Coordinates of C-alpha atoms in Angstrom, one line a residue:
M1169 CA 135.9 77.1 -0.3
R1170 CA 138.4 74.4 0.6
R1171 CA 136.8 71.0 0.9
R1172 CA 137.8 68.7 3.7
T1173 CA 138.7 65.2 3.0
P1174 CA 137.2 62.3 4.8
A1175 CA 140.5 61.3 6.2
G1176 CA 140.9 64.8 7.6
E1177 CA 137.6 64.6 9.1
N1178 CA 138.4 61.2 10.6
K1179 CA 141.6 62.6 11.9
I1180 CA 140.0 65.6 13.4
S1181 CA 137.2 63.5 14.8
A1182 CA 139.6 61.1 16.5
S1183 CA 141.6 64.0 17.8
S1184 CA 138.4 65.6 19.0
K1185 CA 137.4 62.4 20.8
T1186 CA 140.7 62.1 22.5
F1187 CA 140.6 65.8 23.5
G1188 CA 137.0 65.4 24.4
E1189 CA 137.8 62.7 26.9
E1190 CA 140.5 64.7 28.4
D1191 CA 138.4 67.8 28.3
G1192 CA 135.6 65.9 30.0
E1193 CA 137.9 65.2 32.9
S1194 CA 139.1 68.8 33.0
D1195 CA 135.4 70.0 32.8
K1196 CA 134.5 67.9 35.8
T1197 CA 137.4 69.5 37.7
K1198 CA 136.3 73.0 36.6
K1199 CA 132.7 72.3 37.6
S1200 CA 133.8 71.1 41.0
S1201 CA 135.8 74.2 41.6
S1202 CA 133.2 76.7 40.2
G1203 CA 130.0 75.6 42.0
G1204 CA 129.0 72.9 39.7
P1205 CA 126.6 70.0 40.6
S1206 CA 129.1 68.4 43.0
A1207 CA 130.2 71.7 44.7
Q1208 CA 126.6 73.1 45.3
P1209 CA 125.6 70.8 48.3
N1210 CA 128.8 71.6 50.2
C1211 CA 128.2 75.4 49.8
L1212 CA 124.5 75.1 50.8
M1213 CA 125.5 73.1 53.9
A1214 CA 128.0 75.8 54.9
F1215 CA 125.3 78.5 54.5
I1216 CA 122.7 76.7 56.6
A1217 CA 125.3 76.1 59.3
T1218 CA 126.1 79.8 59.4
I1219 CA 122.4 80.7 59.7
I1220 CA 121.9 78.1 62.5
S1221 CA 124.9 79.5 64.3
V1222 CA 123.5 83.1 64.1
I1223 CA 120.1 81.9 65.4
F1224 CA 121.7 79.9 68.2
L1225 CA 123.8 82.9 69.2
G1226 CA 120.6 85.1 69.2
V1227 CA 118.8 82.6 71.4
V1228 CA 121.7 82.5 73.8
L1229 CA 121.8 86.3 74.0
I1230 CA 118.0 86.5 74.6
A1231 CA 118.2 83.9 77.3
F1232 CA 121.0 85.8 78.9
N1233 CA 119.0 89.0 78.8
V1234 CA 115.9 87.4 80.3
N1235 CA 118.0 85.9 83.1
E1236 CA 119.5 89.3 83.8
L1237 CA 116.0 90.9 83.9
Q1238 CA 114.9 88.2 86.3
N1239 CA 117.8 89.0 88.5
L1240 CA 116.8 92.7 88.8
N1241 CA 115.4 93.2 92.3
S1242 CA 112.1 95.1 92.8
E1243 CA 113.8 98.3 93.9
Q1244 CA 115.9 98.4 90.6
F1245 CA 112.8 97.7 88.6
E1246 CA 110.8 100.5 90.3
L1247 CA 113.7 102.9 89.9
L1248 CA 113.7 102.0 86.2
L1249 CA 110.0 102.7 85.9
R1250 CA 110.4 106.0 87.8
V1251 CA 113.3 107.2 85.7
T1252 CA 111.3 106.3 82.6
E1253 CA 108.3 108.4 83.8
E1254 CA 110.6 111.3 84.6
L1255 CA 112.1 111.2 81.1
K1256 CA 108.5 111.2 79.7
L1257 CA 107.7 114.3 81.7
Q1258 CA 110.9 116.3 80.8
D1259 CA 108.9 118.0 78.0
C1260 CA 106.2 119.0 80.5
P1261 CA 108.0 120.3 83.7
F1262 CA 104.8 121.4 85.4
K1263 CA 103.7 117.8 85.6
Q1264 CA 106.6 116.9 87.9
Q1265 CA 104.6 117.9 91.0
Y1266 CA 102.2 115.0 90.4
L1267 CA 104.9 112.3 90.2
L1268 CA 104.5 110.6 93.6
P1269 CA 106.2 107.4 94.8
N1270 CA 104.2 104.3 94.0
D1271 CA 104.9 102.8 97.4
D1272 CA 103.8 105.8 99.5
K1273 CA 100.5 104.4 100.8
P1274 CA 98.5 105.8 103.7
T1275 CA 99.3 103.9 106.9
L1276 CA 97.0 102.3 109.4
L1277 CA 98.3 101.7 112.9
V1278 CA 96.5 98.8 114.7
W1279 CA 96.8 99.1 118.5
S1280 CA 95.4 96.2 120.5
P1281 CA 97.7 95.2 123.3
R1282 CA 95.2 93.0 125.1
M1283 CA 93.4 91.3 122.2
D1284 CA 94.4 88.7 119.7
L1285 CA 94.6 90.5 116.4
K1286 CA 92.9 87.6 114.6
H1287 CA 89.7 89.0 115.9
L1288 CA 90.3 92.1 113.8
K1289 CA 90.5 90.2 110.6
H1290 CA 87.8 92.3 108.9
V1291 CA 89.5 95.5 110.0
Y1292 CA 92.7 94.4 108.3
T1293 CA 90.7 93.2 105.2
V1294 CA 88.8 96.4 104.6
F1295 CA 91.8 98.7 105.1
N1296 CA 93.9 96.5 102.8
R1297 CA 91.3 96.7 100.1
M1298 CA 91.4 100.5 100.4
G1299 CA 95.2 100.4 99.7
Y1300 CA 96.4 101.1 103.3
H1301 CA 99.8 99.9 104.6
I1302 CA 99.1 98.3 108.0
T1303 CA 101.5 98.3 110.9
E1304 CA 101.5 97.5 114.6
D1305 CA 104.5 99.8 115.3
N1306 CA 103.1 102.8 117.3
T1307 CA 106.3 104.8 116.6
S1308 CA 105.5 104.8 112.8
N1309 CA 104.2 107.8 110.9
W1310 CA 100.6 106.7 110.7
D1311 CA 97.5 108.3 109.2
V1312 CA 94.8 106.3 111.0
L1313 CA 94.9 104.8 114.4
W1314 CA 92.6 101.8 115.0
A1315 CA 92.6 101.2 118.7
H1316 CA 90.7 98.3 120.3
D1317 CA 91.5 99.4 123.8
Y1318 CA 91.2 103.0 125.2
P1319 CA 94.4 104.6 123.9
F1320 CA 94.5 108.0 125.6
Q1321 CA 96.7 107.0 128.5
A1322 CA 99.2 104.7 126.9
L1323 CA 99.6 106.8 123.7
Q1324 CA 99.0 110.2 125.4
S1325 CA 102.0 112.0 124.1
S1326 CA 101.4 111.3 120.5
L1327 CA 97.6 111.8 120.7
R1328 CA 97.9 115.3 122.2
N1329 CA 99.9 116.5 119.2
L1330 CA 98.2 115.0 116.2
K1331 CA 98.6 116.4 112.7
P1332 CA 95.4 117.6 111.0
N1333 CA 95.3 114.6 108.7
Q1334 CA 95.6 111.9 111.4
R1335 CA 92.4 110.2 112.5
V1336 CA 91.7 108.2 115.7
N1337 CA 88.8 105.8 116.1
K1338 CA 88.2 106.6 119.8
L1339 CA 86.8 109.7 121.6
P1340 CA 88.4 111.0 124.7
G1341 CA 86.0 110.2 127.5
T1342 CA 84.1 107.4 125.8
G1343 CA 83.7 105.7 129.1
Y1344 CA 81.0 108.2 130.0
V1345 CA 78.8 106.2 127.6
T1346 CA 80.4 102.7 127.3
T1347 CA 81.1 102.0 131.0
K1348 CA 78.1 99.9 132.1
V1349 CA 77.4 101.6 135.4
S1350 CA 77.9 105.0 133.9
L1351 CA 75.4 104.4 131.1
A1352 CA 72.9 102.7 133.4
T1353 CA 72.8 105.6 135.8
S1354 CA 72.9 108.4 133.3
G1355 CA 69.2 108.8 133.1
G1356 CA 69.0 108.6 129.3
L1357 CA 65.8 107.8 127.4
G1358 CA 64.8 104.1 127.5
I1359 CA 67.3 103.0 130.2
P1360 CA 65.8 100.8 132.8
P1361 CA 66.1 102.3 136.4
A1362 CA 69.6 101.4 137.8
F1363 CA 71.3 101.9 141.1
R1364 CA 75.0 102.3 141.8
L1365 CA 76.1 100.4 144.9
P1366 CA 76.6 101.2 147.7
D1367 CA 75.8 104.8 147.1
D1368 CA 72.2 104.3 145.8
K1369 CA 71.1 101.5 148.1
E1370 CA 68.5 103.6 149.8
K1371 CA 67.1 104.7 146.5
L1372 CA 67.0 101.1 145.4
L1373 CA 65.1 100.0 148.5
E1374 CA 62.6 102.8 148.1
Y1375 CA 62.0 102.0 144.4
A1376 CA 61.5 98.3 145.3
H1377 CA 59.0 99.2 147.9
K1378 CA 57.0 101.4 145.5
N1379 CA 57.2 98.8 142.7
P1380 CA 56.6 95.4 144.5
K1381 CA 56.3 93.5 141.2
A1382 CA 59.7 94.8 139.9
L1383 CA 62.4 92.3 139.4
F1384 CA 66.1 93.1 139.4
V1385 CA 69.4 91.8 138.0
E1386 CA 72.8 92.4 139.6
K1387 CA 75.5 93.3 137.1
N1388 CA 79.3 93.6 137.5
N1389 CA 80.6 97.2 136.8
D1390 CA 83.2 96.0 134.4
H1391 CA 82.3 92.5 133.2
R1392 CA 79.5 90.7 131.4
S1393 CA 78.3 88.7 134.4
V1394 CA 74.5 89.1 135.1
F1395 CA 72.7 87.5 138.1
F1396 CA 68.9 87.4 138.6
K1397 CA 68.3 88.0 142.3
P1398 CA 65.6 89.1 144.7
I1399 CA 66.4 92.3 146.6
A1400 CA 66.9 90.3 149.8
K1401 CA 69.8 88.4 148.3
I1402 CA 71.7 91.3 146.8
N1403 CA 74.8 92.6 148.6
L1404 CA 73.8 96.3 148.9
D1405 CA 77.3 97.2 150.2
S1406 CA 79.1 95.8 147.2
K1407 CA 81.4 98.3 145.3
D1408 CA 81.8 96.0 142.3
N1409 CA 78.2 95.7 141.2
F1410 CA 75.2 97.7 140.4
V1411 CA 71.5 96.8 140.3
Q1412 CA 69.1 97.3 137.4
E1413 CA 65.4 96.6 136.9
F1414 CA 64.8 93.5 134.9
I1415 CA 62.5 93.7 131.8
A1416 CA 60.3 90.7 132.5
N1417 CA 58.0 91.0 129.5
P1418 CA 60.2 91.0 126.5
L1419 CA 58.9 90.7 122.9
L1420 CA 59.5 87.2 121.7
I1421 CA 60.0 85.8 118.2
S1422 CA 59.5 82.1 117.9
G1423 CA 59.5 82.0 121.7
H1424 CA 63.0 83.5 122.1
K1425 CA 64.0 86.7 123.8
F1426 CA 66.5 88.8 121.7
D1427 CA 68.5 92.0 121.7
I1428 CA 69.2 94.5 118.9
G1429 CA 72.7 95.8 118.3
V1430 CA 72.8 99.2 116.5
Y1431 CA 76.1 100.4 115.2
T1432 CA 76.5 104.1 116.0
V1433 CA 79.1 106.6 114.9
V1434 CA 79.9 109.9 116.6
T1435 CA 81.8 112.2 114.2
S1436 CA 81.8 115.4 116.3
I1437 CA 81.1 116.4 119.9
D1438 CA 81.0 120.2 119.8
P1439 CA 78.8 120.5 117.8
L1440 CA 77.3 117.0 118.2
R1441 CA 76.8 114.8 115.2
I1442 CA 75.7 111.2 115.5
Y1443 CA 75.0 108.6 112.7
K1444 CA 73.9 105.0 112.7
F1445 CA 74.6 102.2 110.2
D1446 CA 71.3 101.9 108.5
G1447 CA 72.2 99.0 106.3
D1448 CA 71.4 96.4 108.9
V1449 CA 71.6 95.7 112.7
L1450 CA 72.8 92.7 114.7
F1451 CA 70.1 90.5 116.2
R1452 CA 71.0 88.0 118.8
Y1453 CA 68.5 85.5 120.2
C1454 CA 68.7 83.6 123.5
E1455 CA 69.7 80.0 123.1
E1456 CA 66.6 78.6 124.9
P1457 CA 62.9 79.6 124.8
Y1458 CA 62.0 82.3 127.3
E1459 CA 58.9 80.4 128.7
P1460 CA 58.3 78.8 131.0
F1461 CA 60.6 81.2 132.8
N1462 CA 63.2 79.8 135.2
A1463 CA 65.5 82.3 136.8
S1464 CA 68.2 79.6 137.4
N1465 CA 68.3 78.8 133.6
V1466 CA 70.4 81.8 132.5
P1467 CA 70.4 81.0 128.7
Q1468 CA 66.7 81.7 128.7
Y1469 CA 67.1 85.4 129.4
V1470 CA 70.9 86.3 129.1
I1471 CA 72.4 86.4 125.6
G1472 CA 75.9 84.8 125.7
E1473 CA 78.6 84.2 123.2
D1474 CA 76.8 81.1 121.9
Y1475 CA 73.6 82.9 121.0
L1476 CA 71.0 81.8 118.5
P1477 CA 71.7 83.6 115.2
A1478 CA 68.8 85.2 113.3
W1479 CA 69.0 82.8 110.4
K1480 CA 68.2 79.9 112.7
V1481 CA 65.1 81.5 114.2
P1482 CA 62.1 79.5 112.7
A1483 CA 59.9 82.6 112.0
L1484 CA 62.7 84.4 110.2
Q1485 CA 64.3 81.5 108.2
K1486 CA 62.1 82.1 105.1
Y1487 CA 63.4 85.7 104.9
A1488 CA 67.1 84.6 105.3
E1489 CA 66.6 82.0 102.5
M1490 CA 65.5 84.9 100.2
S1491 CA 68.7 86.9 101.0
Y1492 CA 67.0 89.5 103.2
G1493 CA 69.1 91.2 105.9
F1494 CA 68.5 90.8 109.6
K1495 CA 66.6 94.2 110.0
E1496 CA 64.5 93.6 106.9
S1497 CA 63.6 90.1 108.1
F1498 CA 62.6 91.5 111.5
D1499 CA 60.5 94.4 110.0
A1500 CA 58.8 92.0 107.6
H1501 CA 57.9 89.6 110.5
L1502 CA 56.4 92.4 112.6
K1503 CA 54.3 93.6 109.6
S1504 CA 53.1 90.1 109.0
I1505 CA 51.6 90.1 112.5
G1506 CA 50.1 93.5 112.1
K1507 CA 52.7 95.6 113.9
N1508 CA 54.6 98.7 112.7
P1509 CA 58.4 98.5 113.3
D1510 CA 59.0 102.2 112.6
S1511 CA 58.1 103.2 116.2
I1512 CA 60.9 100.9 117.4
W1513 CA 63.6 102.6 115.3
D1514 CA 62.4 106.1 116.2
Q1515 CA 62.8 105.2 119.9
V1516 CA 66.3 103.8 119.2
D1517 CA 67.4 107.0 117.5
K1518 CA 66.1 109.2 120.3
A1519 CA 67.6 107.0 123.0
I1520 CA 71.1 107.1 121.5
A1521 CA 71.0 110.9 121.0
S1522 CA 69.8 111.4 124.6
V1523 CA 72.8 109.5 125.9
Y1524 CA 75.4 111.7 124.1
L1525 CA 73.5 114.9 124.8
S1526 CA 73.5 114.2 128.5
R1527 CA 77.3 113.8 128.4
E1528 CA 78.2 116.3 125.8
K1529 CA 79.7 118.8 128.2
D1530 CA 81.9 116.1 129.8
F1531 CA 83.2 115.0 126.3
A1532 CA 83.8 118.6 125.3
A1533 CA 85.9 119.3 128.4
L1534 CA 88.2 116.4 127.7
L1535 CA 88.5 117.3 124.0
S1536 CA 89.6 120.8 124.9
R1537 CA 92.9 119.3 126.1
Y1538 CA 93.8 118.1 122.6
K1539 CA 95.4 120.2 119.8
N1540 CA 92.7 119.4 117.2
K1541 CA 89.2 118.2 118.2
R1542 CA 88.4 117.0 114.7
N1543 CA 90.9 114.1 114.7
F1544 CA 88.6 111.8 116.6
F1545 CA 85.5 109.7 115.8
E1546 CA 84.1 106.6 117.3
M1547 CA 81.9 103.6 116.5
V1548 CA 79.9 102.1 119.4
R1549 CA 77.3 99.3 119.3
F1550 CA 74.2 100.1 121.4
D1551 CA 72.3 97.0 122.6
F1552 CA 68.5 97.3 123.1
I1553 CA 65.6 95.0 124.0
V1554 CA 62.0 95.5 123.1
D1555 CA 59.1 94.6 125.4
E1556 CA 55.8 93.1 124.5
N1557 CA 54.3 96.6 124.4
F1558 CA 56.9 97.7 121.8
K1559 CA 58.7 99.9 124.2
V1560 CA 62.5 100.0 123.6
H1561 CA 65.0 99.7 126.5
L1562 CA 68.7 100.5 126.2
L1563 CA 70.9 98.1 128.1
E1564 CA 74.5 98.6 127.0
A1565 CA 77.0 100.4 124.8
N1566 CA 80.0 98.5 123.6
M1567 CA 83.2 100.6 123.1
S1568 CA 84.9 98.2 120.7
P1569 CA 82.1 96.0 119.4
N1570 CA 82.9 92.5 118.2
L1571 CA 83.7 92.5 114.5
S1572 CA 84.9 88.9 114.3
S1573 CA 83.0 86.4 112.2
M1574 CA 85.0 83.4 113.5
H1575 CA 82.1 82.2 115.5
Y1576 CA 79.4 83.1 113.0
P1577 CA 80.8 83.3 109.5
P1578 CA 77.6 84.7 107.9
N1579 CA 78.1 87.9 110.0
A1580 CA 81.2 88.7 107.9
L1581 CA 79.2 90.7 105.3
L1582 CA 77.5 92.8 108.1
Y1583 CA 80.9 93.6 109.7
E1584 CA 82.6 94.6 106.5
Q1585 CA 79.7 96.7 105.3
V1586 CA 79.6 98.4 108.7
L1587 CA 83.4 99.1 108.5
Y1588 CA 83.3 100.4 105.0
S1589 CA 80.3 102.7 105.7
L1590 CA 82.1 104.0 108.8
L1591 CA 85.3 104.7 106.9
S1592 CA 83.4 106.3 104.1
L1593 CA 81.4 108.5 106.4
V1594 CA 84.5 109.9 108.2
G1595 CA 86.4 110.4 104.9
I1596 CA 89.1 107.7 105.4
S1597 CA 88.0 105.7 102.3
S1598 CA 88.6 108.8 100.1
Y1599 CA 92.2 109.4 101.0
L1600 CA 94.1 112.5 99.9
H1601 CA 97.8 112.2 99.6
P1602 CA 99.5 114.1 102.5
P1603 CA 101.4 116.6 100.3
F1604 CA 98.0 117.8 99.0
Q1605 CA 96.0 117.8 102.3
P1606 CA 96.8 121.3 103.5
N1607 CA 96.4 122.7 100.0
A1608 CA 93.5 125.2 99.9
E1609 CA 92.8 124.3 96.2
V1610 CA 92.4 120.7 97.1
S1611 CA 90.2 121.5 100.1
N1612 CA 88.0 123.6 97.9
M1613 CA 87.8 120.7 95.4
V1614 CA 86.1 118.6 98.1
V1615 CA 84.0 121.3 99.8
A1616 CA 84.2 125.1 99.2
N1617 CA 82.4 128.0 100.9
R1618 CA 79.8 128.1 98.3
N1619 CA 78.7 124.5 99.1
I1620 CA 77.8 125.4 102.7
M1621 CA 75.9 128.6 102.1
T1622 CA 72.1 128.7 102.8
T1623 CA 69.2 131.1 102.5
P1624 CA 70.5 133.4 99.7
E1625 CA 67.2 135.4 99.7
V1626 CA 67.9 136.4 103.3
C1627 CA 71.7 136.8 103.3
V1628 CA 71.9 139.3 100.4
N1629 CA 70.0 141.7 102.6
C1630 CA 71.8 141.0 106.0
D1631 CA 73.8 143.8 107.5
D1632 CA 73.6 142.8 111.2
C1633 CA 75.2 139.6 112.5
S1634 CA 73.4 139.8 115.8
K1635 CA 70.2 138.9 114.0
P1636 CA 69.5 135.1 114.2
E1637 CA 68.6 134.9 110.5
C1638 CA 72.0 136.4 109.5
Q1639 CA 74.2 134.1 111.6
L1640 CA 74.5 131.6 108.8
C1641 CA 75.5 134.1 106.2
A1642 CA 79.1 134.4 104.9
P1643 CA 80.1 137.7 106.6
C1644 CA 78.8 136.4 110.0
L1645 CA 80.3 132.8 110.0
K1646 CA 83.3 132.3 112.2
E1647 CA 86.2 130.3 110.9
D1648 CA 85.9 127.6 113.5
F1649 CA 82.2 127.0 112.7
V1650 CA 82.9 127.0 109.0
A1651 CA 85.4 124.1 109.6
D1652 CA 82.6 122.3 111.5
I1653 CA 80.0 122.6 108.9
K1654 CA 82.4 121.8 106.1
K1655 CA 83.1 118.6 107.9
A1656 CA 79.4 118.0 108.3
Y1657 CA 78.9 118.6 104.6
K1658 CA 81.6 116.0 103.7
E1659 CA 80.0 113.5 106.1
H1660 CA 76.6 113.9 104.5
M1661 CA 78.1 113.4 101.0
N1662 CA 80.1 110.4 102.1
R1663 CA 77.7 108.7 104.4
F1664 CA 77.1 105.7 102.2
R1665 CA 74.8 103.3 104.3
C1666 CA 74.9 105.6 107.4
R1667 CA 72.0 107.9 108.4
R1668 CA 72.0 110.9 110.7
I1669 CA 70.6 110.5 114.2
F1670 CA 71.5 114.0 115.5
P1671 CA 70.7 116.6 114.5
P1672 CA 67.6 114.6 113.9
R1673 CA 66.2 114.0 110.4
M1674 CA 63.2 116.1 109.5
T1675 CA 60.7 116.9 106.8
Q1676 CA 60.7 120.3 105.0
A1677 CA 57.5 121.2 106.9
E1678 CA 59.3 120.5 110.2
A1679 CA 62.3 122.4 109.1
K1680 CA 60.2 125.6 108.7
L1681 CA 59.1 125.4 112.4
G1682 CA 62.5 126.1 113.8
I1683 CA 64.2 124.3 116.8
P1684 CA 61.8 121.9 118.6
Q1685 CA 61.2 122.7 122.2
E1686 CA 62.9 119.6 123.4
Y1687 CA 66.2 120.9 122.0
A1688 CA 65.8 124.5 123.2
E1689 CA 68.6 124.1 125.8
L1690 CA 71.2 122.9 123.3
S1691 CA 74.6 124.7 123.3
T1692 CA 75.0 127.7 121.0
K1693 CA 77.0 125.7 118.4
N1694 CA 74.4 122.9 118.4
I1695 CA 71.6 125.3 117.9
L1696 CA 73.5 127.0 115.0
Q1697 CA 74.3 123.6 113.4
Y1698 CA 70.7 122.4 113.8
R1699 CA 69.5 125.6 112.0
W1700 CA 72.1 125.0 109.3
F1701 CA 70.7 121.5 108.6
Q1702 CA 67.2 123.0 108.6
A1703 CA 68.2 125.6 106.1
K1704 CA 69.9 123.0 103.8
C1705 CA 66.8 120.8 104.1
L1706 CA 64.6 123.7 102.8
M1707 CA 67.0 124.2 99.9
D1708 CA 67.1 120.5 99.0
D1709 CA 65.2 117.7 100.8
I1710 CA 68.2 115.3 100.5
W1711 CA 69.5 117.2 103.6
C1712 CA 66.4 116.6 105.6

């Protein structure tokens, strides 16, 4: 091995040092160009800038897309949803028949040419909650007509050609019941004797002579005006007024006279079916105490627009404070003084039924002019007073009863429950989409022939439809009557807070006795319907 000399080492060392210094400078240059310590920050900054640019571009694109979505109008958005649903259903073609437009709501036509529509606020509210589109355009394709005025003249052409699914809240001929003088002179149960002027003036004078203690009020045929007058001061030749006996001994609560408003629904005329709203009734009290009686002080005995509401009557306030309804409060008060309110409500039911039974033939004659008699129903408020002997007197029937709570806000709940029960009873709250309404399968889903059958132990042995016991059996039922009792079946199932007045409710023991003598003169259809309810009652007491 060759041995290096120190001089050589020194020389090499010096040379290395010089090279090292130059190489150091070159190394710095290399490191700078190859990502060394001085180049790394610049590269990192460039990378971060690139990332920020990408994120910013993404945010801009998202903002642009959001803005574009916001600019889509509702029709485009609904179309997009509909197309999406259709694409989902492409693998199940049979489901296409159930794809219905989201905006195809049932339509309510409100027709009230003479009344401020703000008084129908609760009508609008209840129908809106049930999903109805509401219009005032009588040329529209409507499903339900809510008329405040009598519509059968102004809307005659459309009402004579109704589709089966269309419903109208008025009955042709309702004036037979709701016209004051017509009701007063109908001779119905519980109606105080009344005399039409000038035709009945001789009868009036004779009645006054036989009943010298009788007092009378003069009423306008069309308006609310009531005047307390002695016979000698009544114009017996007037054609605008009628005279009715005044009930001078009314039952008083906290010293006030009152009337009772019962909301009544007629769903069919031939055969006749009547219901009442049983959830509550409207009580209105005279503003001033009845005694000492002063005929010139009208607020003592005539109930006006500013009546005393039930919740302000001293004897009833404790019940109102405990959230009891008007009828419950009244019944509880009577029981607290040892009286039974049931007799009052029995008289009310019989009085209402007697009014319609006395006019049923007149109603039926008018209904026969219309294409479909099952399009119509009507709610009427019957007003009663009770005397101190607990006898009920029917005074008035209101064609379009007040349903506005503007004057008395606490009445809002009563009105909305009345409306909802009415619409449930007549099937409007359970709406079927028009394409399905004439469908037999859909109709059977609601009520089929098997649901209306009665007395199987009798019918399986029937071979003669002339026998009364066979007339409700399937081979003997006529198509028109089947439609009637299917409608009655649906009403019973949908009645909510409504209860049947006619055919009258019964016990199973009463149902076994057949048709009561008081109804022996009913029409053939009414007799058959009565017997159907009796037969259903015997099968299940919920029908009683």
